[in-house]
């Protein structure tokens, strides 16, 4: 559900950048005040895990479409909404800058659609209401599944609204929304099941992490088992399992094709598109999660793209490098904010 720049106008893109930037500043302020330092390594490892998971598109049967994990609910449940939003912003920024996945103009939209809805709507109003303060395994699974489905539905509707606000005539509202919502419902069901599985693993291994996401808890406990498990899955997913990603267009591309007849639209005549495309071309050292010559190559690249599984050193490298960069960025954000918060407390206390 990563939007390209051609789907929005510079006005809409700029507006969503401003909204997302405001949310980021707000979340940074909250994390600086409330972050448990034990969350910092979890922010980095979860960022790498979600980055890798988003590389794997799974086929939606009988549709010719595919979907991938969003991961917003996993982040919100395990980190709390504010830290989760910052980690999602880190993931999508790394993807856009270094792998050309999603446009730079549309980055604000993508962070909002994949971060705001799960963190600030689905998490507090659905998951928390169902799971409660003393959850059972059944309530955890039910809450995680339903919240994930609804969050993705809201995110998909956000895409529709942003394209309509941009007056993209090739994507009329009624047709586009009637295609976007059902296909993302199917994707959301898979995401809900995966989210429930991850949350169940953490709950079985270290239930204190789920409590730490929304309240301060005392006592020393080790997260090594959870961190190691997530890190191993992130490495295997980005390095090997990404070979098995579906070659079908994702839900957004599928809906666009059945609405306009094209999976991609050409950007309008505005210098902003050219400037941002030029910036992305320079920063994206592995566009489309592969080596440059593979991503833009000729017949050999096309033939390799059609094979499945797509055993590709470029994909493996992109998965490992991207996961590592996300781990560094998300972890650095958490460490920096916690250090600032601790320094301020020391000064105030003095």
CSV table of C-alpha atoms in Angstrom, one decimal:
chain,number,residue,atom,x,y,z
A,1,UNK,CA,0.0,0.0,0.0
A,2,UNK,CA,3.0,2.3,-0.6
A,3,UNK,CA,1.7,5.2,-2.7
A,4,UNK,CA,3.7,6.6,-5.6
A,5,UNK,CA,4.1,10.3,-6.1
A,6,UNK,CA,1.9,10.3,-9.2
A,7,UNK,CA,-1.1,9.5,-7.1
A,8,UNK,CA,-1.2,12.8,-5.4
A,9,UNK,CA,-0.6,16.5,-6.1
A,10,UNK,CA,2.1,18.5,-4.5
A,11,UNK,CA,-0.5,20.3,-2.4
A,12,UNK,CA,-1.9,17.1,-1.0
A,13,UNK,CA,1.6,15.7,-0.6
A,14,UNK,CA,2.8,18.8,1.2
A,15,UNK,CA,-0.2,18.9,3.5
A,16,UNK,CA,0.2,15.2,4.5
A,17,UNK,CA,3.9,15.9,5.0
A,18,UNK,CA,3.0,18.7,7.4
A,19,UNK,CA,0.4,16.5,9.2
A,20,UNK,CA,2.8,13.6,9.5
A,21,UNK,CA,5.7,15.9,10.7
A,22,UNK,CA,3.4,17.3,13.4
A,23,UNK,CA,2.5,13.8,14.5
A,24,UNK,CA,6.2,12.8,14.5
A,25,UNK,CA,7.1,15.7,16.8
A,26,UNK,CA,4.2,14.9,19.1
A,27,UNK,CA,5.2,11.3,19.3
A,28,UNK,CA,8.8,12.2,19.9
A,29,UNK,CA,7.8,14.4,22.8
A,30,UNK,CA,5.7,11.7,24.3
A,31,UNK,CA,8.4,9.1,23.9
A,32,UNK,CA,11.0,11.4,25.4
A,33,UNK,CA,8.8,11.7,28.5
A,34,UNK,CA,7.6,8.2,28.9
A,35,UNK,CA,10.0,5.8,27.2
A,36,UNK,CA,11.1,2.8,29.2
A,37,UNK,CA,14.8,2.4,28.2
A,38,UNK,CA,14.1,-1.4,27.9
A,39,UNK,CA,12.0,-0.5,24.8
A,40,UNK,CA,15.0,1.0,22.9
A,41,UNK,CA,16.4,-2.3,21.6
A,42,UNK,CA,12.9,-3.6,20.9
A,43,UNK,CA,12.2,-0.5,18.7
A,44,UNK,CA,15.3,-1.4,16.6
A,45,UNK,CA,14.6,-5.1,16.3
A,46,UNK,CA,10.9,-4.6,15.6
A,47,UNK,CA,11.8,-2.1,12.9
A,48,UNK,CA,14.1,-4.6,11.2
A,49,UNK,CA,11.5,-7.3,11.5
A,50,UNK,CA,8.6,-5.2,10.0
A,51,UNK,CA,10.9,-4.0,7.2
A,52,UNK,CA,11.7,-7.6,6.2
A,53,UNK,CA,8.1,-8.7,6.6
A,54,UNK,CA,6.9,-5.9,4.2
A,55,UNK,CA,9.2,-7.4,1.5
A,56,UNK,CA,7.1,-10.5,1.2
A,57,UNK,CA,3.9,-10.2,-0.9
A,58,UNK,CA,1.5,-13.1,-0.4
A,59,UNK,CA,-0.9,-14.1,-3.2
A,60,UNK,CA,-4.6,-13.4,-2.6
A,61,UNK,CA,-6.3,-16.5,-4.2
A,62,UNK,CA,-8.6,-16.0,-7.2
A,63,UNK,CA,-7.8,-12.3,-7.6
A,64,UNK,CA,-4.5,-12.0,-9.4
A,65,UNK,CA,-3.4,-9.7,-6.6
A,66,UNK,CA,-1.1,-9.8,-3.6
A,67,UNK,CA,-0.6,-8.1,-0.3
A,68,UNK,CA,2.0,-7.6,2.3
A,69,UNK,CA,2.1,-7.1,6.0
A,70,UNK,CA,1.7,-3.5,7.2
A,71,UNK,CA,2.9,-4.2,10.7
A,72,UNK,CA,1.5,-1.1,12.4
A,73,UNK,CA,-0.6,-3.1,14.9
A,74,UNK,CA,2.4,-5.3,15.9
A,75,UNK,CA,4.4,-2.2,16.6
A,76,UNK,CA,1.6,-0.5,18.6
A,77,UNK,CA,0.8,-3.5,20.7
A,78,UNK,CA,4.5,-4.2,21.6
A,79,UNK,CA,5.8,-0.6,21.8
A,80,UNK,CA,2.8,1.6,22.5
A,81,UNK,CA,1.3,4.0,19.9
A,82,UNK,CA,3.9,6.8,20.1
A,83,UNK,CA,7.0,4.7,19.8
A,84,UNK,CA,5.3,2.6,17.2
A,85,UNK,CA,4.5,5.6,15.0
A,86,UNK,CA,8.2,6.6,15.1
A,87,UNK,CA,9.3,3.1,14.2
A,88,UNK,CA,6.9,3.0,11.2
A,89,UNK,CA,8.1,6.4,10.1
A,90,UNK,CA,11.7,5.0,10.2
A,91,UNK,CA,10.8,1.9,8.2
A,92,UNK,CA,9.0,3.8,5.4
A,93,UNK,CA,11.7,6.5,5.3
A,94,UNK,CA,14.4,3.9,4.8
A,95,UNK,CA,12.3,2.2,2.1
A,96,UNK,CA,11.6,5.4,0.2
A,97,UNK,CA,15.1,6.9,0.4
A,98,UNK,CA,17.3,3.8,-0.2
A,99,UNK,CA,15.0,1.3,-2.0
A,100,UNK,CA,12.6,3.7,-4.0
A,101,UNK,CA,9.6,1.9,-2.4
A,102,UNK,CA,7.0,4.6,-2.3
A,103,UNK,CA,7.5,8.2,-3.5
A,104,UNK,CA,9.2,10.9,-1.5
A,105,UNK,CA,6.3,13.3,-2.1
A,106,UNK,CA,3.9,10.6,-0.9
A,107,UNK,CA,6.0,9.7,2.1
A,108,UNK,CA,3.8,11.7,4.4
A,109,UNK,CA,0.7,9.9,3.1
A,110,UNK,CA,2.3,6.5,3.5
A,111,UNK,CA,3.5,7.1,7.0
A,112,UNK,CA,0.0,8.5,7.9
A,113,UNK,CA,-1.9,5.6,6.3
A,114,UNK,CA,0.3,2.8,7.7
A,115,UNK,CA,1.1,4.5,11.1
A,116,UNK,CA,-1.7,6.8,12.2
A,117,UNK,CA,-4.7,4.4,11.8
A,118,UNK,CA,-3.2,1.4,13.6
A,119,UNK,CA,-1.4,3.4,16.3
A,120,UNK,CA,-4.0,6.0,17.2
A,121,UNK,CA,-7.4,4.5,16.2
A,122,UNK,CA,-7.3,0.7,16.0
A,123,UNK,CA,-4.9,0.3,19.0
A,124,UNK,CA,-6.7,2.3,21.6
A,125,UNK,CA,-10.3,1.9,20.4
A,126,UNK,CA,-10.3,-1.7,19.3
A,127,UNK,CA,-7.4,-3.7,20.6
A,128,UNK,CA,-7.2,-2.1,24.0
A,129,UNK,CA,-11.0,-2.4,24.5
A,130,UNK,CA,-11.0,-6.1,23.6
A,131,UNK,CA,-7.7,-7.2,25.2
A,132,UNK,CA,-8.2,-5.1,28.4
A,133,UNK,CA,-5.7,-4.8,31.2
A,134,UNK,CA,-5.6,-8.4,32.1
A,135,UNK,CA,-5.9,-10.2,28.7
A,136,UNK,CA,-6.4,-13.9,28.1
A,137,UNK,CA,-4.9,-15.6,25.1
A,138,UNK,CA,-8.3,-15.6,23.3
A,139,UNK,CA,-8.8,-11.9,23.9
A,140,UNK,CA,-5.3,-11.1,22.7
A,141,UNK,CA,-5.8,-13.0,19.5
A,142,UNK,CA,-9.3,-11.5,18.9
A,143,UNK,CA,-8.2,-8.0,19.6
A,144,UNK,CA,-5.0,-8.2,17.5
A,145,UNK,CA,-6.8,-9.7,14.5
A,146,UNK,CA,-9.8,-7.4,14.4
A,147,UNK,CA,-7.7,-4.3,15.1
A,148,UNK,CA,-5.3,-5.2,12.2
A,149,UNK,CA,-8.2,-5.7,9.8
A,150,UNK,CA,-9.9,-2.4,10.6
A,151,UNK,CA,-6.6,-0.5,10.6
A,152,UNK,CA,-5.8,-1.7,7.1
A,153,UNK,CA,-9.3,-0.9,5.9
A,154,UNK,CA,-8.9,2.7,7.2
A,155,UNK,CA,-5.5,2.9,5.6
A,156,UNK,CA,-6.8,1.8,2.3
A,157,UNK,CA,-9.7,4.3,2.5
A,158,UNK,CA,-7.0,7.0,3.3
A,159,UNK,CA,-5.3,6.2,0.0
A,160,UNK,CA,-8.7,6.7,-1.8
A,161,UNK,CA,-9.3,10.0,-0.1
A,162,UNK,CA,-5.9,11.3,-0.8
A,163,UNK,CA,-6.2,10.4,-4.5
A,164,UNK,CA,-9.6,12.0,-4.7
A,165,UNK,CA,-8.4,15.1,-3.0
A,166,UNK,CA,-5.7,15.2,-5.7
A,167,UNK,CA,-8.4,15.1,-8.4
A,168,UNK,CA,-6.9,12.0,-10.1
A,169,UNK,CA,-9.6,11.6,-12.7
A,170,UNK,CA,-8.3,8.2,-13.7
A,171,UNK,CA,-9.3,6.9,-10.3
A,172,UNK,CA,-13.0,7.9,-9.7
A,173,UNK,CA,-14.1,7.5,-6.1
A,174,UNK,CA,-16.9,5.0,-6.4
A,175,UNK,CA,-15.0,2.5,-8.6
A,176,UNK,CA,-11.7,2.9,-6.8
A,177,UNK,CA,-13.2,2.5,-3.3
A,178,UNK,CA,-15.2,-0.5,-4.3
A,179,UNK,CA,-12.0,-2.2,-5.4
A,180,UNK,CA,-9.7,-1.0,-2.7
A,181,UNK,CA,-11.7,-2.0,0.3
A,182,UNK,CA,-12.5,-5.6,-0.5
A,183,UNK,CA,-9.0,-6.5,-1.7
A,184,UNK,CA,-7.5,-4.9,1.5
A,185,UNK,CA,-10.1,-6.8,3.6
A,186,UNK,CA,-8.6,-10.0,2.3
A,187,UNK,CA,-5.1,-8.7,2.9
A,188,UNK,CA,-6.2,-7.5,6.4
A,189,UNK,CA,-7.4,-11.0,7.4
A,190,UNK,CA,-3.9,-12.4,6.6
A,191,UNK,CA,-2.3,-9.5,8.5
A,192,UNK,CA,-4.6,-10.1,11.4
A,193,UNK,CA,-3.6,-13.7,11.7
A,194,UNK,CA,0.1,-12.9,11.4
A,195,UNK,CA,-0.2,-10.1,14.0
A,196,UNK,CA,-2.0,-12.5,16.4
A,197,UNK,CA,0.8,-15.1,15.9
A,198,UNK,CA,3.5,-12.6,16.7
A,199,UNK,CA,1.7,-11.2,19.7
A,200,UNK,CA,1.0,-14.7,21.0
A,201,UNK,CA,4.7,-15.6,20.7
A,202,UNK,CA,5.7,-12.5,22.7
A,203,UNK,CA,2.9,-13.1,25.3
A,204,UNK,CA,4.1,-16.7,25.8
A,205,UNK,CA,7.8,-15.7,26.0
A,206,UNK,CA,7.6,-12.4,28.0
A,207,UNK,CA,4.1,-11.1,28.8
A,208,UNK,CA,5.6,-8.1,30.6
A,209,UNK,CA,6.4,-6.5,27.2
A,210,UNK,CA,2.7,-6.2,26.4
A,211,UNK,CA,2.2,-4.4,29.7
A,212,UNK,CA,5.2,-2.2,29.2
A,213,UNK,CA,3.6,-0.9,25.9
A,214,UNK,CA,1.0,1.1,27.8
A,215,UNK,CA,2.2,1.4,31.4
A,216,UNK,CA,5.4,1.7,33.3
A,217,UNK,CA,6.2,-1.6,35.1
A,218,UNK,CA,8.8,-2.2,37.7
A,219,UNK,CA,11.1,-5.1,38.1
A,220,UNK,CA,13.9,-6.5,36.0
A,221,UNK,CA,13.2,-8.9,33.3
A,222,UNK,CA,15.1,-10.2,30.3
A,223,UNK,CA,13.9,-9.6,26.7
A,224,UNK,CA,16.8,-11.6,25.2
A,225,UNK,CA,14.6,-14.5,24.0
A,226,UNK,CA,12.1,-12.2,22.3
A,227,UNK,CA,14.8,-10.0,20.8
A,228,UNK,CA,16.7,-13.0,19.5
A,229,UNK,CA,13.6,-14.6,18.1
A,230,UNK,CA,12.5,-11.5,16.2
A,231,UNK,CA,16.0,-10.8,15.0
A,232,UNK,CA,16.4,-14.3,13.6
A,233,UNK,CA,13.1,-14.2,11.8
A,234,UNK,CA,14.0,-10.7,10.4
A,235,UNK,CA,17.3,-12.1,9.0
A,236,UNK,CA,15.7,-15.2,7.5
A,237,UNK,CA,12.7,-13.2,6.1
A,238,UNK,CA,14.8,-10.5,4.5
A,239,UNK,CA,17.6,-12.8,3.4
A,240,UNK,CA,15.8,-15.9,2.2
A,241,UNK,CA,12.0,-15.9,2.5
A,242,UNK,CA,11.9,-12.7,0.4
A,243,UNK,CA,12.7,-14.9,-2.6
A,244,UNK,CA,9.2,-16.4,-2.3
A,245,UNK,CA,7.3,-13.1,-2.6
A,246,UNK,CA,4.4,-13.2,-5.0
A,247,UNK,CA,4.9,-11.6,-8.4
A,248,UNK,CA,1.3,-10.4,-8.6
A,249,UNK,CA,0.6,-6.7,-8.2
A,250,UNK,CA,-0.2,-5.6,-4.7
A,251,UNK,CA,-3.7,-4.5,-3.7
A,252,UNK,CA,-3.2,-0.8,-4.6
A,253,UNK,CA,-1.7,-1.6,-8.0
A,254,UNK,CA,-4.4,-4.2,-8.6
A,255,UNK,CA,-7.2,-1.7,-7.8
A,256,UNK,CA,-5.6,1.0,-9.9
A,257,UNK,CA,-5.3,-1.4,-12.9
A,258,UNK,CA,-9.0,-2.4,-12.7
A,259,UNK,CA,-10.0,1.2,-12.3
A,260,UNK,CA,-7.8,3.0,-14.8
A,261,UNK,CA,-6.3,0.1,-16.9
A,262,UNK,CA,-2.7,0.9,-15.6
A,263,UNK,CA,-0.9,-0.2,-12.5
A,264,UNK,CA,1.1,3.0,-12.5
A,265,UNK,CA,0.1,6.6,-13.5
A,266,UNK,CA,2.3,9.3,-14.9
A,267,UNK,CA,2.9,12.3,-12.6
A,268,UNK,CA,1.5,15.6,-13.6
A,269,UNK,CA,3.4,18.5,-15.1
A,270,UNK,CA,5.0,20.0,-12.0
A,271,UNK,CA,8.7,20.6,-11.2
A,272,UNK,CA,8.2,19.1,-7.7
A,273,UNK,CA,7.8,15.6,-9.2
A,274,UNK,CA,11.0,15.9,-11.2
A,275,UNK,CA,13.0,17.3,-8.3
A,276,UNK,CA,11.9,14.6,-5.8
A,277,UNK,CA,12.3,11.8,-8.4
A,278,UNK,CA,15.9,13.1,-9.0
A,279,UNK,CA,16.6,13.1,-5.3
A,280,UNK,CA,15.3,9.5,-4.9
A,281,UNK,CA,17.2,8.3,-7.9
A,282,UNK,CA,20.4,9.5,-6.2
A,283,UNK,CA,19.6,8.2,-2.7
A,284,UNK,CA,18.1,4.8,-3.7
A,285,UNK,CA,21.2,2.6,-4.0
A,286,UNK,CA,19.1,-0.5,-4.3
A,287,UNK,CA,15.9,0.4,-6.2
A,288,UNK,CA,13.2,-2.2,-6.1
A,289,UNK,CA,15.2,-4.1,-3.5
A,290,UNK,CA,17.9,-5.2,-5.9
A,291,UNK,CA,21.3,-4.2,-7.4
A,292,UNK,CA,20.9,-1.3,-9.8
A,293,UNK,CA,21.9,-3.3,-12.9
A,294,UNK,CA,19.4,-6.0,-11.9
A,295,UNK,CA,16.6,-3.6,-11.1
A,296,UNK,CA,16.9,-1.8,-14.4
A,297,UNK,CA,18.5,-4.5,-16.6
A,298,UNK,CA,17.3,-6.0,-19.8
A,299,UNK,CA,16.1,-9.5,-20.7
A,300,UNK,CA,18.1,-11.3,-18.1
A,301,UNK,CA,16.5,-9.2,-15.3
A,302,UNK,CA,13.1,-9.7,-16.8
A,303,UNK,CA,13.6,-13.5,-17.0
A,304,UNK,CA,14.8,-13.6,-13.4
A,305,UNK,CA,11.8,-11.6,-12.3
A,306,UNK,CA,9.4,-14.2,-13.8
A,307,UNK,CA,11.1,-17.1,-12.0
A,308,UNK,CA,9.7,-18.3,-8.7
A,309,UNK,CA,11.2,-18.5,-6.2
A,310,UNK,CA,13.3,-15.5,-7.2
A,311,UNK,CA,16.6,-16.6,-5.8
A,312,UNK,CA,18.5,-13.3,-6.0
A,313,UNK,CA,21.6,-12.0,-4.3
A,314,UNK,CA,20.3,-8.5,-4.7
A,315,UNK,CA,17.1,-9.2,-2.9
A,316,UNK,CA,19.0,-10.9,-0.1
A,317,UNK,CA,21.4,-8.0,0.2
A,318,UNK,CA,18.6,-5.5,0.2
A,319,UNK,CA,16.7,-7.4,2.9
A,320,UNK,CA,19.7,-7.6,5.2
A,321,UNK,CA,21.0,-4.1,4.5
A,322,UNK,CA,17.5,-2.5,4.8
A,323,UNK,CA,16.8,-4.3,8.0
A,324,UNK,CA,20.1,-3.2,9.5
A,325,UNK,CA,19.5,0.4,8.4
A,326,UNK,CA,16.0,0.4,10.0
A,327,UNK,CA,17.4,-1.2,13.2
A,328,UNK,CA,20.0,1.6,13.4
A,329,UNK,CA,17.5,4.4,12.7
A,330,UNK,CA,14.7,3.2,14.9
A,331,UNK,CA,17.1,2.3,17.7
A,332,UNK,CA,19.0,5.6,17.4
A,333,UNK,CA,15.7,7.6,17.6
A,334,UNK,CA,14.8,5.7,20.8
A,335,UNK,CA,18.2,6.1,22.4
A,336,UNK,CA,18.4,9.8,21.5
A,337,UNK,CA,15.0,10.6,22.9
A,338,UNK,CA,15.6,8.6,26.0
A,339,UNK,CA,19.0,10.3,26.6
A,340,UNK,CA,17.3,13.8,26.1
A,341,UNK,CA,14.6,12.8,28.5
A,342,UNK,CA,17.0,11.5,31.1
A,343,UNK,CA,19.2,14.7,30.8
A,344,UNK,CA,16.2,16.9,31.3
A,345,UNK,CA,15.1,15.0,34.3
A,346,UNK,CA,18.6,15.3,35.8
A,347,UNK,CA,18.6,19.1,35.2
A,348,UNK,CA,15.1,19.5,36.6
A,349,UNK,CA,15.9,17.4,39.6
A,350,UNK,CA,19.1,19.4,40.2
